């Protein structure tokens, strides 16, 4: 049995992860961390039967004796880097769904993980469909080098652009460079700043935040008198759970830091 703890267990994703880990026969839920749910019962917070597990206020409280094998983190971009350093330094494997880590920070976590035999997965998106969308987008990019991304999320999301759109843009850029193709010149000049969205390398990303949405993304390719659009929709947070459960089971066999769930499939 793999002993799993959830950081951010009281949040929108954390509550679903608690339920998914509890329901899996190869995983044992051994704890949850959330500053404002400190002392509460994890089953009550997640809306399942009482589990007799009390939530801890911070990772500092769970990295002493009786550490878990794996911590799954869905907290927020402001706290992820400092928490990840502590968790990996304590020799605990770490599955990160939280967005916002820079490439430089991921490199630092890779070194800390190797030094402490603690593996780390940073996956901007755990849904199978989103991983496939990114793969197909990269496959299409050499044939359609003119491409923009629209990502659409609920209005309680803290960060923009989304982690998924940033990884999608990176994969598209890598594919374009490998194929030695470039996009057409953008002749538009903004009369209002921000009208053309944000750039990740060469790719424009537009972020929509509205109540009602969960997590959605369109990748739009423009060609000669034709366009091609691929779209992915997460209809609920359950869409991320098979990926999170898979990551908890595979992480022991992937040394260092891995970026993207595709490397686990
Ligand atoms: N990789 C993927 O597939 C997905 C990634 N995400 C990402 O996951 C992250 C969380 O998303 P979501 O669940 O919607 O956000 P929520 O705000 O609903 O949940 C975050 C939780 O973390 C808690 N928290 C804040 N600071 C700490 C801390 N220092 N230690 C422990 N817990 C803390 C929050 O408590 P409080 O509310 O009291 O601040 C809250 O309960 C985001 O970065 C989001 O982009 C989301 C969906 C899928
Ligand atoms: O905040 C969210 O909700 C999501 N965040 C991730 C991201 O930033 O890409 C994954 C998914 O889009 C949901």
mmCIF file of C-alpha atoms and ligand atoms in Angstrom:
data_model
loop_
_atom_site.group_PDB
_atom_site.id
_atom_site.type_symbol
_atom_site.label_atom_id
_atom_site.label_comp_id
_atom_site.label_asym_id
_atom_site.label_seq_id
_atom_site.Cartn_x
_atom_site.Cartn_y
_atom_site.Cartn_z
ATOM 1 C CA UNK A 1 0.000 0.000 0.000
ATOM 2 C CA UNK A 2 1.222 3.484 -0.878
ATOM 3 C CA UNK A 3 0.639 5.973 1.939
ATOM 4 C CA UNK A 4 -0.679 9.252 0.499
ATOM 5 C CA UNK A 5 -1.255 12.671 2.058
ATOM 6 C CA UNK A 6 -3.062 15.566 0.347
ATOM 7 C CA UNK A 7 -1.827 19.157 0.635
ATOM 8 C CA UNK A 8 -4.659 21.634 0.072
ATOM 9 C CA UNK A 9 -7.121 18.890 1.093
ATOM 10 C CA UNK A 10 -9.916 21.381 1.763
ATOM 11 C CA UNK A 11 -9.787 22.976 -1.693
ATOM 12 C CA UNK A 12 -11.807 22.235 -4.844
ATOM 13 C CA UNK A 13 -9.241 19.763 -6.176
ATOM 14 C CA UNK A 14 -8.011 18.564 -2.773
ATOM 15 C CA UNK A 15 -11.468 17.311 -1.727
ATOM 16 C CA UNK A 16 -11.780 15.235 -4.921
ATOM 17 C CA UNK A 17 -8.253 13.834 -4.462
ATOM 18 C CA UNK A 18 -9.111 12.789 -0.885
ATOM 19 C CA UNK A 19 -12.110 10.832 -2.211
ATOM 20 C CA UNK A 20 -10.190 9.285 -5.128
ATOM 21 C CA UNK A 21 -7.271 8.153 -2.940
ATOM 22 C CA UNK A 22 -9.633 6.784 -0.287
ATOM 23 C CA UNK A 23 -11.528 4.797 -2.943
ATOM 24 C CA UNK A 24 -8.415 3.178 -4.482
ATOM 25 C CA UNK A 25 -7.416 -0.270 -3.215
ATOM 26 C CA UNK A 26 -3.645 0.282 -3.699
ATOM 27 C CA UNK A 27 -3.503 3.668 -1.955
ATOM 28 C CA UNK A 28 -4.020 4.525 1.709
ATOM 29 C CA UNK A 29 -5.052 8.029 2.685
ATOM 30 C CA UNK A 30 -2.986 8.920 5.757
ATOM 31 C CA UNK A 31 -3.611 12.635 6.094
ATOM 32 C CA UNK A 32 -4.563 16.032 4.793
ATOM 33 C CA UNK A 33 -3.111 19.511 5.167
ATOM 34 C CA UNK A 34 -4.972 22.815 4.889
ATOM 35 C CA UNK A 35 -4.335 25.902 7.023
ATOM 36 C CA UNK A 36 -7.949 26.986 7.477
ATOM 37 C CA UNK A 37 -9.298 23.413 8.046
ATOM 38 C CA UNK A 38 -6.761 22.640 10.791
ATOM 39 C CA UNK A 39 -8.167 20.156 13.339
ATOM 40 C CA UNK A 40 -11.209 19.218 11.233
ATOM 41 C CA UNK A 41 -11.955 15.633 10.211
ATOM 42 C CA UNK A 42 -10.825 14.946 6.642
ATOM 43 C CA UNK A 43 -13.938 12.872 5.825
ATOM 44 C CA UNK A 44 -16.219 15.724 6.874
ATOM 45 C CA UNK A 45 -14.240 18.231 4.772
ATOM 46 C CA UNK A 46 -14.366 15.977 1.686
ATOM 47 C CA UNK A 47 -18.029 15.095 2.216
ATOM 48 C CA UNK A 48 -17.480 11.362 2.788
ATOM 49 C CA UNK A 49 -17.847 9.212 5.889
ATOM 50 C CA UNK A 50 -15.718 10.199 8.941
ATOM 51 C CA UNK A 51 -12.191 8.893 8.429
ATOM 52 C CA UNK A 52 -10.821 9.651 11.908
ATOM 53 C CA UNK A 53 -7.981 11.623 10.320
ATOM 54 C CA UNK A 54 -7.422 15.152 11.587
ATOM 55 C CA UNK A 55 -6.240 17.798 9.123
ATOM 56 C CA UNK A 56 -2.828 19.368 9.798
ATOM 57 C CA UNK A 57 -2.207 23.109 9.359
ATOM 58 C CA UNK A 58 1.037 22.964 7.337
ATOM 59 C CA UNK A 59 3.549 20.585 5.727
ATOM 60 C CA UNK A 60 5.945 21.306 8.618
ATOM 61 C CA UNK A 61 3.583 19.318 10.861
ATOM 62 C CA UNK A 62 3.676 16.122 8.778
ATOM 63 C CA UNK A 63 7.333 15.730 7.790
ATOM 64 C CA UNK A 64 8.596 14.307 11.112
ATOM 65 C CA UNK A 65 7.963 10.714 12.223
ATOM 66 C CA UNK A 66 5.424 8.654 10.325
ATOM 67 C CA UNK A 67 5.900 10.527 7.025
ATOM 68 C CA UNK A 68 3.735 9.560 4.034
ATOM 69 C CA UNK A 69 5.273 7.929 0.921
ATOM 70 C CA UNK A 70 3.690 10.517 -1.376
ATOM 71 C CA UNK A 71 2.211 13.986 -0.960
ATOM 72 C CA UNK A 72 -0.227 15.234 -3.611
ATOM 73 C CA UNK A 73 -0.264 19.047 -3.790
ATOM 74 C CA UNK A 74 -3.163 21.169 -5.028
ATOM 75 C CA UNK A 75 -2.648 24.463 -3.169
ATOM 76 C CA UNK A 76 -1.784 27.720 -4.897
ATOM 77 C CA UNK A 77 1.011 29.302 -6.934
ATOM 78 C CA UNK A 78 2.093 31.549 -4.033
ATOM 79 C CA UNK A 79 3.070 28.669 -1.719
ATOM 80 C CA UNK A 80 3.987 25.745 -3.960
ATOM 81 C CA UNK A 81 7.734 26.348 -4.371
ATOM 82 C CA UNK A 82 8.569 26.693 -0.648
ATOM 83 C CA UNK A 83 6.389 23.690 0.267
ATOM 84 C CA UNK A 84 7.866 21.557 -2.528
ATOM 85 C CA UNK A 85 11.419 22.257 -1.316
ATOM 86 C CA UNK A 86 10.494 21.147 2.219
ATOM 87 C CA UNK A 87 8.678 17.991 1.075
ATOM 88 C CA UNK A 88 11.440 16.786 -1.268
ATOM 89 C CA UNK A 89 14.157 17.645 1.278
ATOM 90 C CA UNK A 90 12.331 15.343 3.719
ATOM 91 C CA UNK A 91 12.626 12.475 1.203
ATOM 92 C CA UNK A 92 8.904 12.316 0.395
ATOM 93 C CA UNK A 93 7.757 11.809 -3.231
ATOM 94 C CA UNK A 94 5.660 14.704 -4.529
ATOM 95 C CA UNK A 95 2.858 14.854 -7.103
ATOM 96 C CA UNK A 96 2.263 18.515 -7.984
ATOM 97 C CA UNK A 97 -0.930 19.675 -9.686
ATOM 98 C CA UNK A 98 -0.540 23.248 -8.482
ATOM 99 C CA UNK A 99 0.362 25.659 -11.272
ATOM 100 C CA UNK A 100 2.860 28.514 -11.307
ATOM 101 C CA UNK A 101 6.316 26.887 -10.980
ATOM 102 C CA UNK A 102 8.924 28.418 -13.313
ATOM 103 C CA UNK A 103 11.478 26.386 -15.284
ATOM 104 C CA UNK A 104 14.216 27.615 -12.938
ATOM 105 C CA UNK A 105 12.215 26.471 -9.890
ATOM 106 C CA UNK A 106 11.546 23.066 -11.487
ATOM 107 C CA UNK A 107 15.283 22.647 -12.106
ATOM 108 C CA UNK A 108 16.034 23.444 -8.456
ATOM 109 C CA UNK A 109 13.411 20.925 -7.288
ATOM 110 C CA UNK A 110 14.933 18.308 -9.610
ATOM 111 C CA UNK A 111 18.308 18.682 -7.861
ATOM 112 C CA UNK A 112 16.765 18.584 -4.367
ATOM 113 C CA UNK A 113 14.784 15.480 -5.312
ATOM 114 C CA UNK A 114 17.794 13.623 -6.683
ATOM 115 C CA UNK A 115 19.811 14.466 -3.566
ATOM 116 C CA UNK A 116 17.102 13.080 -1.271
ATOM 117 C CA UNK A 117 15.825 10.154 -3.402
ATOM 118 C CA UNK A 118 12.466 11.907 -3.604
ATOM 119 C CA UNK A 119 10.759 11.917 -6.993
ATOM 120 C CA UNK A 120 8.547 14.722 -8.248
ATOM 121 C CA UNK A 121 5.910 15.002 -10.964
ATOM 122 C CA UNK A 122 4.763 18.470 -12.044
ATOM 123 C CA UNK A 123 1.667 17.987 -14.208
ATOM 124 C CA UNK A 124 -0.162 21.160 -15.295
ATOM 125 C CA UNK A 125 -3.095 18.971 -16.299
ATOM 126 C CA UNK A 126 -4.004 15.464 -15.059
ATOM 127 C CA UNK A 127 -6.853 14.798 -17.495
ATOM 128 C CA UNK A 128 -6.174 12.299 -20.274
ATOM 129 C CA UNK A 129 -8.027 14.421 -22.829
ATOM 130 C CA UNK A 130 -5.944 17.514 -22.084
ATOM 131 C CA UNK A 131 -2.713 15.499 -22.413
ATOM 132 C CA UNK A 132 -3.944 14.211 -25.800
ATOM 133 C CA UNK A 133 -4.924 17.750 -26.864
ATOM 134 C CA UNK A 134 -1.371 18.925 -26.137
ATOM 135 C CA UNK A 135 0.138 15.989 -28.028
ATOM 136 C CA UNK A 136 -2.083 16.518 -31.079
ATOM 137 C CA UNK A 137 -1.366 20.285 -31.007
ATOM 138 C CA UNK A 138 2.389 19.588 -31.102
ATOM 139 C CA UNK A 139 1.901 17.059 -33.938
ATOM 140 C CA UNK A 140 -0.058 19.624 -36.009
ATOM 141 C CA UNK A 141 2.254 22.590 -35.421
ATOM 142 C CA UNK A 142 4.852 21.765 -38.138
ATOM 143 C CA UNK A 143 2.022 21.749 -40.727
ATOM 144 C CA UNK A 144 0.154 24.768 -39.267
ATOM 145 C CA UNK A 145 2.762 27.099 -37.723
ATOM 146 C CA UNK A 146 0.214 29.935 -37.218
ATOM 147 C CA UNK A 147 -1.517 29.072 -33.953
ATOM 148 C CA UNK A 148 -3.146 30.753 -30.964
ATOM 149 C CA UNK A 149 -4.585 29.372 -27.709
ATOM 150 C CA UNK A 150 -7.785 30.313 -25.884
ATOM 151 C CA UNK A 151 -8.092 28.910 -22.356
ATOM 152 C CA UNK A 152 -11.351 29.268 -20.430
ATOM 153 C CA UNK A 153 -11.690 28.705 -16.673
ATOM 154 C CA UNK A 154 -13.934 29.383 -13.666
ATOM 155 C CA UNK A 155 -13.582 32.824 -12.119
ATOM 156 C CA UNK A 156 -12.019 31.525 -8.857
ATOM 157 C CA UNK A 157 -8.769 30.643 -10.610
ATOM 158 C CA UNK A 158 -5.854 32.693 -9.251
ATOM 159 C CA UNK A 159 -3.414 32.444 -12.163
ATOM 160 C CA UNK A 160 -3.417 33.406 -15.851
ATOM 161 C CA UNK A 161 -2.455 32.093 -18.263
ATOM 162 C CA UNK A 162 -3.260 28.540 -17.144
ATOM 163 C CA UNK A 163 -0.492 26.005 -16.568
ATOM 164 C CA UNK A 164 -1.982 23.857 -19.341
ATOM 165 C CA UNK A 165 -1.779 26.659 -21.911
ATOM 166 C CA UNK A 166 1.841 27.387 -20.965
ATOM 167 C CA UNK A 167 2.840 23.728 -21.443
ATOM 168 C CA UNK A 168 0.813 23.548 -24.698
ATOM 169 C CA UNK A 169 2.661 26.601 -26.027
ATOM 170 C CA UNK A 170 6.022 25.102 -25.021
ATOM 171 C CA UNK A 171 5.266 21.798 -26.799
ATOM 172 C CA UNK A 172 4.076 23.658 -29.926
ATOM 173 C CA UNK A 173 7.192 25.842 -29.921
ATOM 174 C CA UNK A 174 9.478 22.812 -29.503
ATOM 175 C CA UNK A 175 7.722 21.082 -32.428
ATOM 176 C CA UNK A 176 7.979 24.182 -34.647
ATOM 177 C CA UNK A 177 11.671 24.580 -33.888
ATOM 178 C CA UNK A 178 12.366 20.908 -34.565
ATOM 179 C CA UNK A 179 10.592 21.242 -37.938
ATOM 180 C CA UNK A 180 12.289 24.598 -38.629
ATOM 181 C CA UNK A 181 9.009 26.416 -39.335
ATOM 182 C CA UNK A 182 7.964 29.916 -38.209
ATOM 183 C CA UNK A 183 4.633 31.739 -37.994
ATOM 184 C CA UNK A 184 3.594 34.633 -40.254
ATOM 185 C CA UNK A 185 4.447 38.161 -39.121
ATOM 186 C CA UNK A 186 1.790 39.680 -36.822
ATOM 187 C CA UNK A 187 1.009 43.038 -38.443
ATOM 188 C CA UNK A 188 -1.650 44.059 -35.875
ATOM 189 C CA UNK A 189 -0.781 46.927 -33.515
ATOM 190 C CA UNK A 190 -2.792 47.067 -30.263
ATOM 191 C CA UNK A 191 -4.814 50.232 -29.681
ATOM 192 C CA UNK A 192 -5.652 48.879 -26.201
ATOM 193 C CA UNK A 193 -2.866 47.041 -24.281
ATOM 194 C CA UNK A 194 -3.693 43.360 -23.818
ATOM 195 C CA UNK A 195 -6.030 43.137 -26.822
ATOM 196 C CA UNK A 196 -3.791 40.518 -28.472
ATOM 197 C CA UNK A 197 -3.354 38.430 -25.293
ATOM 198 C CA UNK A 198 -0.109 37.224 -23.685
ATOM 199 C CA UNK A 199 2.873 35.623 -25.411
ATOM 200 C CA UNK A 200 4.624 32.412 -24.352
ATOM 201 C CA UNK A 201 7.601 32.295 -26.707
ATOM 202 C CA UNK A 202 5.959 32.773 -30.099
ATOM 203 C CA UNK A 203 2.439 31.678 -29.144
ATOM 204 C CA UNK A 204 -0.411 34.012 -28.175
ATOM 205 C CA UNK A 205 -2.621 32.923 -25.252
ATOM 206 C CA UNK A 206 -6.013 34.459 -24.417
ATOM 207 C CA UNK A 207 -7.436 33.805 -20.919
ATOM 208 C CA UNK A 208 -11.179 33.827 -20.222
ATOM 209 C CA UNK A 209 -12.454 33.741 -16.596
ATOM 210 C CA UNK A 210 -16.211 33.314 -16.077
ATOM 211 C CA UNK A 211 -18.515 31.596 -13.586
ATOM 212 C CA UNK A 212 -19.896 28.368 -15.037
ATOM 213 C CA UNK A 213 -16.706 27.166 -16.681
ATOM 214 C CA UNK A 214 -14.548 24.401 -15.133
ATOM 215 C CA UNK A 215 -11.423 24.034 -17.348
ATOM 216 C CA UNK A 216 -11.414 24.286 -21.159
ATOM 217 C CA UNK A 217 -8.940 25.038 -23.935
ATOM 218 C CA UNK A 218 -9.015 25.625 -27.680
ATOM 219 C CA UNK A 219 -5.959 25.505 -29.916
ATOM 220 C CA UNK A 220 -6.676 27.345 -33.180
ATOM 221 C CA UNK A 221 -4.557 26.746 -36.260
ATOM 222 C CA UNK A 222 -4.788 29.003 -39.330
ATOM 223 C CA UNK A 223 -3.826 27.784 -42.823
ATOM 224 C CA UNK A 224 -4.376 28.524 -46.495
ATOM 225 C CA UNK A 225 -8.102 29.288 -46.713
ATOM 226 C CA UNK A 226 -8.792 26.857 -43.867
ATOM 227 C CA UNK A 227 -8.661 26.692 -40.073
ATOM 228 C CA UNK A 228 -8.382 23.751 -37.724
ATOM 229 C CA UNK A 229 -9.498 23.927 -34.074
ATOM 230 C CA UNK A 230 -8.994 21.347 -31.355
ATOM 231 C CA UNK A 231 -10.857 21.752 -28.089
ATOM 232 C CA UNK A 232 -10.776 20.011 -24.725
ATOM 233 C CA UNK A 233 -13.373 20.372 -21.957
ATOM 234 C CA UNK A 234 -13.072 19.183 -18.371
ATOM 235 C CA UNK A 235 -16.723 18.935 -17.357
ATOM 236 C CA UNK A 236 -15.935 18.355 -13.673
ATOM 237 C CA UNK A 237 -12.863 17.881 -11.473
ATOM 238 C CA UNK A 238 -13.412 14.106 -11.640
ATOM 239 C CA UNK A 239 -11.695 14.311 -15.052
ATOM 240 C CA UNK A 240 -8.355 14.820 -13.270
ATOM 241 C CA UNK A 241 -8.651 11.917 -10.805
ATOM 242 C CA UNK A 242 -7.483 8.903 -12.886
ATOM 243 C CA UNK A 243 -4.288 10.844 -13.697
ATOM 244 C CA UNK A 244 -3.656 11.765 -10.060
ATOM 245 C CA UNK A 245 -4.172 8.170 -8.890
ATOM 246 C CA UNK A 246 -1.872 6.858 -11.653
ATOM 247 C CA UNK A 247 0.803 9.381 -10.648
ATOM 248 C CA UNK A 248 0.707 8.261 -6.985
ATOM 249 C CA UNK A 249 1.326 4.671 -8.117
ATOM 250 C CA UNK A 250 4.086 5.380 -10.675
ATOM 251 C CA UNK A 251 6.059 8.104 -8.949
ATOM 252 C CA UNK A 252 8.407 5.724 -7.119
ATOM 253 C CA UNK A 253 9.817 4.580 -10.483
ATOM 254 C CA UNK A 254 10.564 8.044 -11.986
ATOM 255 C CA UNK A 255 13.704 9.590 -10.427
ATOM 256 C CA UNK A 256 14.169 13.364 -10.339
ATOM 257 C CA UNK A 257 11.540 15.806 -11.565
ATOM 258 C CA UNK A 258 9.224 14.990 -14.473
ATOM 259 C CA UNK A 259 7.246 17.787 -16.203
ATOM 260 C CA UNK A 260 3.990 16.635 -17.799
ATOM 261 C CA UNK A 261 1.768 13.595 -17.214
ATOM 262 C CA UNK A 262 2.518 12.342 -20.756
ATOM 263 C CA UNK A 263 5.789 10.904 -19.438
ATOM 264 C CA UNK A 264 3.803 8.626 -17.090
ATOM 265 C CA UNK A 265 1.383 7.254 -19.727
HETATM 266 N N1 LIG B 1 -2.879 19.869 -12.662
HETATM 267 C C1 LIG B 1 -4.195 19.789 -12.786
HETATM 268 O O1 LIG B 1 -4.740 18.893 -13.440
HETATM 269 C C2 LIG B 1 -5.043 20.819 -12.082
HETATM 270 C C3 LIG B 1 -4.433 21.836 -11.432
HETATM 271 N N2 LIG B 1 -5.158 22.746 -10.733
HETATM 272 C C4 LIG B 1 -4.381 23.712 -9.980
HETATM 273 O O2 LIG B 1 -4.389 23.314 -8.607
HETATM 274 C C5 LIG B 1 -4.329 24.458 -7.757
HETATM 275 C C6 LIG B 1 -5.484 24.410 -6.768
HETATM 276 O O3 LIG B 1 -6.696 24.550 -7.474
HETATM 277 P P1 LIG B 1 -8.111 24.524 -6.700
HETATM 278 O O4 LIG B 1 -8.253 23.265 -5.932
HETATM 279 O O5 LIG B 1 -9.111 24.895 -7.711
HETATM 280 O O6 LIG B 1 -7.897 25.756 -5.681
HETATM 281 P P2 LIG B 1 -8.593 26.000 -4.254
HETATM 282 O O7 LIG B 1 -8.312 27.430 -3.913
HETATM 283 O O8 LIG B 1 -9.992 25.533 -4.273
HETATM 284 O O9 LIG B 1 -7.777 25.038 -3.255
HETATM 285 C C7 LIG B 1 -6.509 25.304 -2.744
HETATM 286 C C8 LIG B 1 -6.493 24.857 -1.303
HETATM 287 O O10 LIG B 1 -5.156 24.974 -0.803
HETATM 288 C C9 LIG B 1 -5.234 25.590 0.486
HETATM 289 N N3 LIG B 1 -3.970 26.220 0.832
HETATM 290 C C10 LIG B 1 -3.571 27.502 0.641
HETATM 291 N N4 LIG B 1 -2.323 27.670 1.121
HETATM 292 C C11 LIG B 1 -1.930 26.470 1.639
HETATM 293 C C12 LIG B 1 -0.750 26.018 2.284
HETATM 294 N N5 LIG B 1 0.289 26.835 2.494
HETATM 295 N N6 LIG B 1 -0.708 24.724 2.686
HETATM 296 C C13 LIG B 1 -1.736 23.897 2.468
HETATM 297 N N7 LIG B 1 -2.883 24.271 1.877
HETATM 298 C C14 LIG B 1 -2.969 25.538 1.441
HETATM 299 C C15 LIG B 1 -6.378 26.582 0.344
HETATM 300 O O11 LIG B 1 -6.845 27.009 1.600
HETATM 301 P P3 LIG B 1 -7.582 28.461 1.681
HETATM 302 O O12 LIG B 1 -8.775 28.388 0.800
HETATM 303 O O13 LIG B 1 -7.916 28.580 3.107
HETATM 304 O O14 LIG B 1 -6.568 29.455 1.195
HETATM 305 C C16 LIG B 1 -7.393 25.731 -0.408
HETATM 306 O O15 LIG B 1 -8.155 24.926 0.453
HETATM 307 C C17 LIG B 1 -4.292 25.660 -8.709
HETATM 308 O O16 LIG B 1 -2.958 26.037 -8.943
HETATM 309 C C18 LIG B 1 -4.922 25.116 -9.986
HETATM 310 O O17 LIG B 1 -4.513 25.816 -11.132
HETATM 311 C C19 LIG B 1 -6.515 22.690 -10.691
HETATM 312 C C20 LIG B 1 -7.179 21.706 -11.360
HETATM 313 C C21 LIG B 1 -6.508 20.686 -12.118
HETATM 314 O O1 LIG B 2 -7.307 26.137 -11.870
HETATM 315 C C1 LIG B 2 -7.887 25.215 -12.497
HETATM 316 O O2 LIG B 2 -9.074 24.949 -12.346
HETATM 317 C C2 LIG B 2 -7.085 24.422 -13.429
HETATM 318 N N1 LIG B 2 -5.797 24.614 -13.463
HETATM 319 C C3 LIG B 2 -4.863 23.934 -14.284
HETATM 320 C C4 LIG B 2 -4.206 24.896 -15.241
HETATM 321 O O3 LIG B 2 -3.890 26.032 -14.849
HETATM 322 O O4 LIG B 2 -3.960 24.525 -16.395
HETATM 323 C C5 LIG B 2 -5.442 22.703 -14.933
HETATM 324 C C6 LIG B 2 -6.867 22.832 -15.368
HETATM 325 O O5 LIG B 2 -6.898 23.675 -16.468
HETATM 326 C C7 LIG B 2 -7.731 23.361 -14.231
#
